[in-house]
Amino acid sequence: MKTDLTVNGRTYGIDVEPRTTLLDALRDGCGLKGTHAGCEHGVCGACTVIVDGEAVRSCLMLAVQSDGLDITTIEGVAPERGELDVIQDSFCETHGMQCGYCTPGMVLAAKALLGVNREPTDEEIRDAISGNICRCTGYGQIVEAIRLAAKRLRESNALAMEAGE
Amino acid sequence: MKPAPFEYLRPASVDEACEALASDPDARVLAGGQTLVPMLAMRLSRPSILVDITRLADLQGITETAEGIEIAAATRQAVALKSDLIARQVPLLAAALPNVGHPPTRARGTVGGSIAHGDPSAEIALAATILNARIVYIEDGEEVEFEPEDFFIGPTVTMAPMGGLMTRVIFPKKPAGRVGAGFHEIASRRSDYAFASAGAQVVLDDDGACVQALLGIGSVGDVPVAVDVSDLAGTRLTDDDLKGAIEAALADLDCVDDLHATATYRARAAKRLAFQALATARENAA
Ligand code: FES
Ligand code: FES
């Protein structure tokens, strides 16, 4: 079946079997390997992407269901090639990753949270990543990373407002 | 690619969806897919064709009618969680919803899908059972209604008509008086399947005496169950009143043993959670 996916602002025309998950379509059809395949049946959160502003598991959507939706993957998070987004940078700063397998999913879950809540409590941060499993870093530093990212986003907004932007 | 092959149809109307479902016994409804897609991946489900109802406008939305609060079947759980109407008129469902999965599954999972799947640990099914919501299907062009007690007959086994399509679930509006609700569950991880869950709703009069109390238990047996705590009417809902009513109501509760928890543990957890749910409902009604 032919389907058009809109990923990180770009349209990819792909031809897939109906049973192809959005995860496989992103990785194999669009060549965006940053979205990680973990369990491939909805348990681990490694495949998390943002669809229309909300974090979703790309292994639990079919590619043929996803046309016309606004999809953001980890490749679409940084402002420029070679740069890091505030959230990614905060993960580096607080050692919020070791092997990095869960990291794209964690970053996108965090991004979805910070898109609607600039002042999340630790409880809210934990809730936002409750569907994401990390097997090595430990959740403490991941929560710390998201807390730091939220703080930086608030501060940069305050600076922008002072500058009259 | 883990699932077995199937065809995909995105019907343009409810009628077209019904036609497709009725014409092939192996056709299945695809709503949020948060349970169905894992089942496809594990090949526990091998439909011939999936009928995707997620974009049917007629199956979206939450409205207040004379009959109650009607939630169209493909309304996403995340939408229900943000609904003021549900918060105001169906407080027990509002209390249950934050326990349903986690943000990414709620972003896709639907209210109707959760009920249609009939998992004994499903929070929405438990709230529907306690409040005696009505589950509406279209079968052969006719609407058929089910009460939860008749609808859920075993773990993931329901009375859903073959080839039918759920269109909405109608929750009764909040009764008059001071109404409070509580929902508590225990699971090994946040957002995982609960070992035991309890929901409660109480109505108090102006003096703070209980007019009506409802209690239900999920996750411990084959289906969510509403239990009788009507003896609480007329009491002040003291801790002792609650404990007495729970002991009597849960004396014969059917609990299952499995890998995750023993029946004995579930029975004890159910009592504890029932107390917490009723106590929270009491505080919220005050
Ligand atoms: S790969 Fe999607 S949840 Fe694990
Ligand atoms: S960093 Fe290794 S799984 Fe999270």
PDB file of N, CA, C and O in Angstrom, chain B residues 69 71 80 86 89-100 111 114-115 119-135 147-149 152 169-173 181-185 197-201 214-219 223-227:
ATOM      1  N   ILE B  69     -23.684  10.684  30.040  1.00  0.00           N
ATOM      2  CA  ILE B  69     -22.511  11.178  29.337  1.00  0.00           C
ATOM      3  C   ILE B  69     -22.123  10.098  28.333  1.00  0.00           C
ATOM      4  O   ILE B  69     -21.781   8.979  28.708  1.00  0.00           O
ATOM      5  N   ILE B  71     -19.796   8.577  25.559  1.00  0.00           N
ATOM      6  CA  ILE B  71     -18.436   8.624  25.036  1.00  0.00           C
ATOM      7  C   ILE B  71     -18.425   7.771  23.768  1.00  0.00           C
ATOM      8  O   ILE B  71     -18.693   6.567  23.817  1.00  0.00           O
ATOM      9  N   ALA B  80     -10.323  11.676  26.866  1.00  0.00           N
ATOM     10  CA  ALA B  80     -11.243  11.469  27.993  1.00  0.00           C
ATOM     11  C   ALA B  80     -10.620  11.998  29.288  1.00  0.00           C
ATOM     12  O   ALA B  80     -11.293  12.603  30.121  1.00  0.00           O
ATOM     13  N   ILE B  86     -16.289  14.897  31.719  1.00  0.00           N
ATOM     14  CA  ILE B  86     -16.106  13.659  32.480  1.00  0.00           C
ATOM     15  C   ILE B  86     -15.696  13.993  33.914  1.00  0.00           C
ATOM     16  O   ILE B  86     -16.212  13.413  34.869  1.00  0.00           O
ATOM     17  N   GLN B  89     -18.989  15.228  35.554  1.00  0.00           N
ATOM     18  CA  GLN B  89     -20.177  14.369  35.596  1.00  0.00           C
ATOM     19  C   GLN B  89     -19.903  12.894  35.871  1.00  0.00           C
ATOM     20  O   GLN B  89     -20.792  12.164  36.279  1.00  0.00           O
ATOM     21  N   VAL B  90     -18.675  12.448  35.615  1.00  0.00           N
ATOM     22  CA  VAL B  90     -18.375  11.024  35.860  1.00  0.00           C
ATOM     23  C   VAL B  90     -17.068  10.946  36.654  1.00  0.00           C
ATOM     24  O   VAL B  90     -16.047  10.447  36.163  1.00  0.00           O
ATOM     25  N   PRO B  91     -17.099  11.441  37.903  1.00  0.00           N
ATOM     26  CA  PRO B  91     -15.847  11.553  38.653  1.00  0.00           C
ATOM     27  C   PRO B  91     -15.122  10.216  38.863  1.00  0.00           C
ATOM     28  O   PRO B  91     -13.893  10.192  38.928  1.00  0.00           O
ATOM     29  N   LEU B  92     -15.875   9.132  38.925  1.00  0.00           N
ATOM     30  CA  LEU B  92     -15.201   7.844  39.126  1.00  0.00           C
ATOM     31  C   LEU B  92     -14.376   7.466  37.893  1.00  0.00           C
ATOM     32  O   LEU B  92     -13.234   6.994  38.013  1.00  0.00           O
ATOM     33  N   LEU B  93     -14.915   7.721  36.720  1.00  0.00           N
ATOM     34  CA  LEU B  93     -14.146   7.449  35.499  1.00  0.00           C
ATOM     35  C   LEU B  93     -12.932   8.379  35.446  1.00  0.00           C
ATOM     36  O   LEU B  93     -11.821   7.957  35.085  1.00  0.00           O
ATOM     37  N   ALA B  94     -13.134   9.635  35.839  1.00  0.00           N
ATOM     38  CA  ALA B  94     -12.017  10.588  35.848  1.00  0.00           C
ATOM     39  C   ALA B  94     -10.913  10.107  36.794  1.00  0.00           C
ATOM     40  O   ALA B  94      -9.727  10.271  36.507  1.00  0.00           O
ATOM     41  N   ALA B  95     -11.310   9.497  37.911  1.00  0.00           N
ATOM     42  CA  ALA B  95     -10.310   8.998  38.870  1.00  0.00           C
ATOM     43  C   ALA B  95      -9.610   7.749  38.335  1.00  0.00           C
ATOM     44  O   ALA B  95      -8.444   7.492  38.641  1.00  0.00           O
ATOM     45  N   ALA B  96     -10.320   6.976  37.518  1.00  0.00           N
ATOM     46  CA  ALA B  96      -9.741   5.734  36.988  1.00  0.00           C
ATOM     47  C   ALA B  96      -8.765   6.011  35.847  1.00  0.00           C
ATOM     48  O   ALA B  96      -7.738   5.336  35.718  1.00  0.00           O
ATOM     49  N   LEU B  97      -9.061   7.005  35.029  1.00  0.00           N
ATOM     50  CA  LEU B  97      -8.301   7.207  33.786  1.00  0.00           C
ATOM     51  C   LEU B  97      -6.785   7.414  33.946  1.00  0.00           C
ATOM     52  O   LEU B  97      -6.014   6.906  33.128  1.00  0.00           O
ATOM     53  N   PRO B  98      -6.323   8.144  34.964  1.00  0.00           N
ATOM     54  CA  PRO B  98      -4.863   8.301  35.074  1.00  0.00           C
ATOM     55  C   PRO B  98      -4.138   6.966  35.288  1.00  0.00           C
ATOM     56  O   PRO B  98      -2.924   6.871  35.068  1.00  0.00           O
ATOM     57  N   ASN B  99      -4.877   5.939  35.709  1.00  0.00           N
ATOM     58  CA  ASN B  99      -4.270   4.623  35.930  1.00  0.00           C
ATOM     59  C   ASN B  99      -4.239   3.763  34.670  1.00  0.00           C
ATOM     60  O   ASN B  99      -3.704   2.657  34.679  1.00  0.00           O
ATOM     61  N   VAL B 100      -4.861   4.246  33.615  1.00  0.00           N
ATOM     62  CA  VAL B 100      -4.926   3.452  32.373  1.00  0.00           C
ATOM     63  C   VAL B 100      -3.599   3.596  31.627  1.00  0.00           C
ATOM     64  O   VAL B 100      -3.259   4.682  31.158  1.00  0.00           O
ATOM     65  N   VAL B 111     -11.408   4.559  24.546  1.00  0.00           N
ATOM     66  CA  VAL B 111     -12.294   4.147  25.636  1.00  0.00           C
ATOM     67  C   VAL B 111     -13.048   2.886  25.226  1.00  0.00           C
ATOM     68  O   VAL B 111     -13.112   1.901  25.966  1.00  0.00           O
ATOM     69  N   SER B 114     -10.830  -0.341  25.019  1.00  0.00           N
ATOM     70  CA  SER B 114     -10.512  -0.927  26.313  1.00  0.00           C
ATOM     71  C   SER B 114     -11.669  -1.810  26.788  1.00  0.00           C
ATOM     72  O   SER B 114     -11.468  -2.912  27.290  1.00  0.00           O
ATOM     73  N   ILE B 115     -12.896  -1.329  26.595  1.00  0.00           N
ATOM     74  CA  ILE B 115     -14.062  -2.109  27.024  1.00  0.00           C
ATOM     75  C   ILE B 115     -14.233  -3.348  26.141  1.00  0.00           C
ATOM     76  O   ILE B 115     -14.455  -4.457  26.635  1.00  0.00           O
ATOM     77  N   ASP B 119     -10.328  -6.923  29.224  1.00  0.00           N
ATOM     78  CA  ASP B 119      -9.296  -7.384  30.142  1.00  0.00           C
ATOM     79  C   ASP B 119      -9.793  -7.183  31.584  1.00  0.00           C
ATOM     80  O   ASP B 119     -10.291  -6.116  31.907  1.00  0.00           O
ATOM     81  N   PRO B 120      -9.659  -8.210  32.421  1.00  0.00           N
ATOM     82  CA  PRO B 120     -10.180  -8.065  33.787  1.00  0.00           C
ATOM     83  C   PRO B 120      -9.476  -6.965  34.592  1.00  0.00           C
ATOM     84  O   PRO B 120     -10.005  -6.509  35.607  1.00  0.00           O
ATOM     85  N   SER B 121      -8.296  -6.535  34.148  1.00  0.00           N
ATOM     86  CA  SER B 121      -7.613  -5.484  34.914  1.00  0.00           C
ATOM     87  C   SER B 121      -7.835  -4.099  34.307  1.00  0.00           C
ATOM     88  O   SER B 121      -7.231  -3.134  34.746  1.00  0.00           O
ATOM     89  N   ALA B 122      -8.719  -3.998  33.329  1.00  0.00           N
ATOM     90  CA  ALA B 122      -8.930  -2.698  32.674  1.00  0.00           C
ATOM     91  C   ALA B 122      -9.719  -1.758  33.581  1.00  0.00           C
ATOM     92  O   ALA B 122     -10.798  -2.100  34.070  1.00  0.00           O
ATOM     93  N   GLU B 123      -9.158  -0.583  33.797  1.00  0.00           N
ATOM     94  CA  GLU B 123      -9.754   0.377  34.721  1.00  0.00           C
ATOM     95  C   GLU B 123     -11.075   0.934  34.190  1.00  0.00           C
ATOM     96  O   GLU B 123     -12.013   1.171  34.956  1.00  0.00           O
ATOM     97  N   ILE B 124     -11.135   1.186  32.870  1.00  0.00           N
ATOM     98  CA  ILE B 124     -12.358   1.767  32.297  1.00  0.00           C
ATOM     99  C   ILE B 124     -13.507   0.764  32.428  1.00  0.00           C
ATOM    100  O   ILE B 124     -14.639   1.119  32.734  1.00  0.00           O
ATOM    101  N   ALA B 125     -13.185  -0.512  32.222  1.00  0.00           N
ATOM    102  CA  ALA B 125     -14.207  -1.557  32.353  1.00  0.00           C
ATOM    103  C   ALA B 125     -14.710  -1.625  33.795  1.00  0.00           C
ATOM    104  O   ALA B 125     -15.907  -1.822  34.047  1.00  0.00           O
ATOM    105  N   LEU B 126     -13.801  -1.441  34.737  1.00  0.00           N
ATOM    106  CA  LEU B 126     -14.215  -1.480  36.146  1.00  0.00           C
ATOM    107  C   LEU B 126     -15.132  -0.296  36.460  1.00  0.00           C
ATOM    108  O   LEU B 126     -16.188  -0.463  37.079  1.00  0.00           O
ATOM    109  N   ALA B 127     -14.739   0.899  36.010  1.00  0.00           N
ATOM    110  CA  ALA B 127     -15.587   2.072  36.257  1.00  0.00           C
ATOM    111  C   ALA B 127     -16.964   1.871  35.624  1.00  0.00           C
ATOM    112  O   ALA B 127     -17.994   2.187  36.218  1.00  0.00           O
ATOM    113  N   ALA B 128     -16.985   1.309  34.400  1.00  0.00           N
ATOM    114  CA  ALA B 128     -18.260   1.075  33.710  1.00  0.00           C
ATOM    115  C   ALA B 128     -19.116   0.079  34.491  1.00  0.00           C
ATOM    116  O   ALA B 128     -20.341   0.220  34.589  1.00  0.00           O
ATOM    117  N   THR B 129     -18.462  -0.934  35.068  1.00  0.00           N
ATOM    118  CA  THR B 129     -19.195  -1.955  35.816  1.00  0.00           C
ATOM    119  C   THR B 129     -19.791  -1.360  37.096  1.00  0.00           C
ATOM    120  O   THR B 129     -20.950  -1.604  37.433  1.00  0.00           O
ATOM    121  N   ILE B 130     -18.984  -0.576  37.805  1.00  0.00           N
ATOM    122  CA  ILE B 130     -19.462   0.002  39.065  1.00  0.00           C
ATOM    123  C   ILE B 130     -20.642   0.947  38.814  1.00  0.00           C
ATOM    124  O   ILE B 130     -21.630   0.941  39.538  1.00  0.00           O
ATOM    125  N   LEU B 131     -20.536   1.747  37.755  1.00  0.00           N
ATOM    126  CA  LEU B 131     -21.564   2.758  37.485  1.00  0.00           C
ATOM    127  C   LEU B 131     -22.696   2.218  36.614  1.00  0.00           C
ATOM    128  O   LEU B 131     -23.655   2.919  36.335  1.00  0.00           O
ATOM    129  N   ASN B 132     -22.570   0.962  36.215  1.00  0.00           N
ATOM    130  CA  ASN B 132     -23.540   0.351  35.321  1.00  0.00           C
ATOM    131  C   ASN B 132     -23.749   1.187  34.047  1.00  0.00           C
ATOM    132  O   ASN B 132     -24.877   1.536  33.679  1.00  0.00           O
ATOM    133  N   ALA B 133     -22.656   1.508  33.407  1.00  0.00           N
ATOM    134  CA  ALA B 133     -22.721   2.211  32.123  1.00  0.00           C
ATOM    135  C   ALA B 133     -23.336   1.269  31.096  1.00  0.00           C
ATOM    136  O   ALA B 133     -23.364   0.057  31.291  1.00  0.00           O
ATOM    137  N   ARG B 134     -23.845   1.822  30.001  1.00  0.00           N
ATOM    138  CA  ARG B 134     -24.384   0.965  28.948  1.00  0.00           C
ATOM    139  C   ARG B 134     -23.457   0.958  27.744  1.00  0.00           C
ATOM    140  O   ARG B 134     -22.944   2.000  27.340  1.00  0.00           O
ATOM    141  N   ILE B 135     -23.264  -0.227  27.219  1.00  0.00           N
ATOM    142  CA  ILE B 135     -22.335  -0.426  26.109  1.00  0.00           C
ATOM    143  C   ILE B 135     -23.177  -0.652  24.863  1.00  0.00           C
ATOM    144  O   ILE B 135     -23.999  -1.574  24.832  1.00  0.00           O
ATOM    145  N   GLU B 147     -25.422  -4.302  29.502  1.00  0.00           N
ATOM    146  CA  GLU B 147     -24.964  -3.839  30.800  1.00  0.00           C
ATOM    147  C   GLU B 147     -23.639  -4.544  31.057  1.00  0.00           C
ATOM    148  O   GLU B 147     -23.473  -5.711  30.683  1.00  0.00           O
ATOM    149  N   PRO B 148     -22.696  -3.853  31.709  1.00  0.00           N
ATOM    150  CA  PRO B 148     -21.370  -4.456  31.897  1.00  0.00           C
ATOM    151  C   PRO B 148     -21.416  -5.840  32.529  1.00  0.00           C
ATOM    152  O   PRO B 148     -20.666  -6.733  32.141  1.00  0.00           O
ATOM    153  N   GLU B 149     -22.323  -6.017  33.483  1.00  0.00           N
ATOM    154  CA  GLU B 149     -22.377  -7.303  34.168  1.00  0.00           C
ATOM    155  C   GLU B 149     -22.683  -8.460  33.206  1.00  0.00           C
ATOM    156  O   GLU B 149     -22.227  -9.585  33.409  1.00  0.00           O
ATOM    157  N   PHE B 152     -19.226  -8.548  30.205  1.00  0.00           N
ATOM    158  CA  PHE B 152     -17.930  -9.184  30.510  1.00  0.00           C
ATOM    159  C   PHE B 152     -18.197 -10.571  31.054  1.00  0.00           C
ATOM    160  O   PHE B 152     -18.789 -10.719  32.116  1.00  0.00           O
ATOM    161  N   VAL B 169     -20.366   4.364  24.652  1.00  0.00           N
ATOM    162  CA  VAL B 169     -20.585   3.888  26.008  1.00  0.00           C
ATOM    163  C   VAL B 169     -21.270   5.038  26.737  1.00  0.00           C
ATOM    164  O   VAL B 169     -20.832   6.184  26.641  1.00  0.00           O
ATOM    165  N   ILE B 170     -22.367   4.720  27.407  1.00  0.00           N
ATOM    166  CA  ILE B 170     -23.133   5.786  28.071  1.00  0.00           C
ATOM    167  C   ILE B 170     -22.987   5.637  29.584  1.00  0.00           C
ATOM    168  O   ILE B 170     -23.454   4.655  30.174  1.00  0.00           O
ATOM    169  N   PHE B 171     -22.321   6.594  30.184  1.00  0.00           N
ATOM    170  CA  PHE B 171     -22.168   6.591  31.639  1.00  0.00           C
ATOM    171  C   PHE B 171     -23.283   7.435  32.245  1.00  0.00           C
ATOM    172  O   PHE B 171     -23.594   8.516  31.732  1.00  0.00           O
ATOM    173  N   PRO B 172     -23.876   6.943  33.341  1.00  0.00           N
ATOM    174  CA  PRO B 172     -24.886   7.767  34.005  1.00  0.00           C
ATOM    175  C   PRO B 172     -24.255   9.035  34.572  1.00  0.00           C
ATOM    176  O   PRO B 172     -23.091   9.021  34.982  1.00  0.00           O
ATOM    177  N   LYS B 173     -25.036  10.124  34.589  1.00  0.00           N
ATOM    178  CA  LYS B 173     -24.523  11.366  35.162  1.00  0.00           C
ATOM    179  C   LYS B 173     -24.440  11.233  36.666  1.00  0.00           C
ATOM    180  O   LYS B 173     -25.142  10.424  37.284  1.00  0.00           O
ATOM    181  N   ALA B 181     -15.439  10.323  44.500  1.00  0.00           N
ATOM    182  CA  ALA B 181     -15.011   9.061  43.898  1.00  0.00           C
ATOM    183  C   ALA B 181     -13.566   8.782  44.285  1.00  0.00           C
ATOM    184  O   ALA B 181     -12.797   9.706  44.593  1.00  0.00           O
ATOM    185  N   GLY B 182     -13.204   7.527  44.267  1.00  0.00           N
ATOM    186  CA  GLY B 182     -11.821   7.137  44.546  1.00  0.00           C
ATOM    187  C   GLY B 182     -11.463   5.921  43.716  1.00  0.00           C
ATOM    188  O   GLY B 182     -12.325   5.077  43.419  1.00  0.00           O
ATOM    189  N   PHE B 183     -10.210   5.845  43.304  1.00  0.00           N
ATOM    190  CA  PHE B 183      -9.757   4.690  42.518  1.00  0.00           C
ATOM    191  C   PHE B 183      -8.321   4.379  42.916  1.00  0.00           C
ATOM    192  O   PHE B 183      -7.461   5.258  42.908  1.00  0.00           O
ATOM    193  N   HIS B 184      -8.068   3.156  43.298  1.00  0.00           N
ATOM    194  CA  HIS B 184      -6.704   2.768  43.680  1.00  0.00           C
ATOM    195  C   HIS B 184      -6.375   1.399  43.101  1.00  0.00           C
ATOM    196  O   HIS B 184      -7.257   0.538  42.993  1.00  0.00           O
ATOM    197  N   GLU B 185      -5.115   1.211  42.738  1.00  0.00           N
ATOM    198  CA  GLU B 185      -4.718  -0.108  42.253  1.00  0.00           C
ATOM    199  C   GLU B 185      -3.270  -0.380  42.631  1.00  0.00           C
ATOM    200  O   GLU B 185      -2.524   0.532  43.004  1.00  0.00           O
ATOM    201  N   SER B 197      -7.440  -3.942  41.828  1.00  0.00           N
ATOM    202  CA  SER B 197      -7.827  -2.537  41.727  1.00  0.00           C
ATOM    203  C   SER B 197      -9.208  -2.362  42.349  1.00  0.00           C
ATOM    204  O   SER B 197      -9.986  -3.327  42.418  1.00  0.00           O
ATOM    205  N   ALA B 198      -9.470  -1.159  42.815  1.00  0.00           N
ATOM    206  CA  ALA B 198     -10.771  -0.894  43.438  1.00  0.00           C
ATOM    207  C   ALA B 198     -11.209   0.519  43.096  1.00  0.00           C
ATOM    208  O   ALA B 198     -10.408   1.442  43.080  1.00  0.00           O
ATOM    209  N   GLY B 199     -12.486   0.655  42.811  1.00  0.00           N
ATOM    210  CA  GLY B 199     -13.067   1.970  42.562  1.00  0.00           C
ATOM    211  C   GLY B 199     -14.296   2.129  43.437  1.00  0.00           C
ATOM    212  O   GLY B 199     -14.976   1.140  43.741  1.00  0.00           O
ATOM    213  N   ALA B 200     -14.553   3.361  43.860  1.00  0.00           N
ATOM    214  CA  ALA B 200     -15.719   3.589  44.721  1.00  0.00           C
ATOM    215  C   ALA B 200     -16.309   4.953  44.443  1.00  0.00           C
ATOM    216  O   ALA B 200     -15.611   5.875  44.029  1.00  0.00           O
ATOM    217  N   GLN B 201     -17.606   5.042  44.655  1.00  0.00           N
ATOM    218  CA  GLN B 201     -18.278   6.344  44.582  1.00  0.00           C
ATOM    219  C   GLN B 201     -19.261   6.422  45.744  1.00  0.00           C
ATOM    220  O   GLN B 201     -19.979   5.467  46.008  1.00  0.00           O
ATOM    221  N   LEU B 214     -21.087   2.915  46.211  1.00  0.00           N
ATOM    222  CA  LEU B 214     -20.839   1.904  45.176  1.00  0.00           C
ATOM    223  C   LEU B 214     -19.376   1.482  45.270  1.00  0.00           C
ATOM    224  O   LEU B 214     -18.503   2.316  45.518  1.00  0.00           O
ATOM    225  N   LEU B 215     -19.137   0.198  45.067  1.00  0.00           N
ATOM    226  CA  LEU B 215     -17.765  -0.298  45.143  1.00  0.00           C
ATOM    227  C   LEU B 215     -17.591  -1.392  44.091  1.00  0.00           C
ATOM    228  O   LEU B 215     -18.509  -2.176  43.843  1.00  0.00           O
ATOM    229  N   GLY B 216     -16.420  -1.447  43.502  1.00  0.00           N
ATOM    230  CA  GLY B 216     -16.142  -2.527  42.557  1.00  0.00           C
ATOM    231  C   GLY B 216     -14.674  -2.908  42.622  1.00  0.00           C
ATOM    232  O   GLY B 216     -13.824  -2.105  42.998  1.00  0.00           O
ATOM    233  N   ILE B 217     -14.402  -4.160  42.252  1.00  0.00           N
ATOM    234  CA  ILE B 217     -13.040  -4.683  42.305  1.00  0.00           C
ATOM    235  C   ILE B 217     -12.664  -5.225  40.927  1.00  0.00           C
ATOM    236  O   ILE B 217     -13.449  -5.934  40.291  1.00  0.00           O
ATOM    237  N   GLY B 218     -11.469  -4.878  40.488  1.00  0.00           N
ATOM    238  CA  GLY B 218     -10.982  -5.399  39.220  1.00  0.00           C
ATOM    239  C   GLY B 218      -9.675  -6.134  39.399  1.00  0.00           C
ATOM    240  O   GLY B 218      -9.072  -6.124  40.479  1.00  0.00           O
ATOM    241  N   SER B 219      -9.234  -6.792  38.353  1.00  0.00           N
ATOM    242  CA  SER B 219      -7.919  -7.431  38.246  1.00  0.00           C
ATOM    243  C   SER B 219      -7.733  -8.698  39.077  1.00  0.00           C
ATOM    244  O   SER B 219      -6.726  -9.373  38.933  1.00  0.00           O
ATOM    245  N   VAL B 223     -13.426 -11.268  35.670  1.00  0.00           N
ATOM    246  CA  VAL B 223     -14.085 -10.053  35.152  1.00  0.00           C
ATOM    247  C   VAL B 223     -14.100  -9.006  36.264  1.00  0.00           C
ATOM    248  O   VAL B 223     -13.984  -9.346  37.447  1.00  0.00           O
ATOM    249  N   PRO B 224     -14.245  -7.727  35.897  1.00  0.00           N
ATOM    250  CA  PRO B 224     -14.431  -6.721  36.955  1.00  0.00           C
ATOM    251  C   PRO B 224     -15.791  -6.947  37.611  1.00  0.00           C
ATOM    252  O   PRO B 224     -16.745  -7.323  36.929  1.00  0.00           O
ATOM    253  N   VAL B 225     -15.862  -6.743  38.911  1.00  0.00           N
ATOM    254  CA  VAL B 225     -17.144  -6.983  39.594  1.00  0.00           C
ATOM    255  C   VAL B 225     -17.562  -5.781  40.436  1.00  0.00           C
ATOM    256  O   VAL B 225     -16.734  -5.124  41.059  1.00  0.00           O
ATOM    257  N   ALA B 226     -18.867  -5.526  40.442  1.00  0.00           N
ATOM    258  CA  ALA B 226     -19.440  -4.554  41.371  1.00  0.00           C
ATOM    259  C   ALA B 226     -19.859  -5.356  42.599  1.00  0.00           C
ATOM    260  O   ALA B 226     -20.408  -6.444  42.461  1.00  0.00           O
ATOM    261  N   VAL B 227     -19.554  -4.852  43.780  1.00  0.00           N
ATOM    262  CA  VAL B 227     -19.956  -5.578  44.996  1.00  0.00           C
ATOM    263  C   VAL B 227     -20.917  -4.700  45.802  1.00  0.00           C
ATOM    264  O   VAL B 227     -20.932  -3.481  45.650  1.00  0.00           O
TER     265      VAL B 227
END
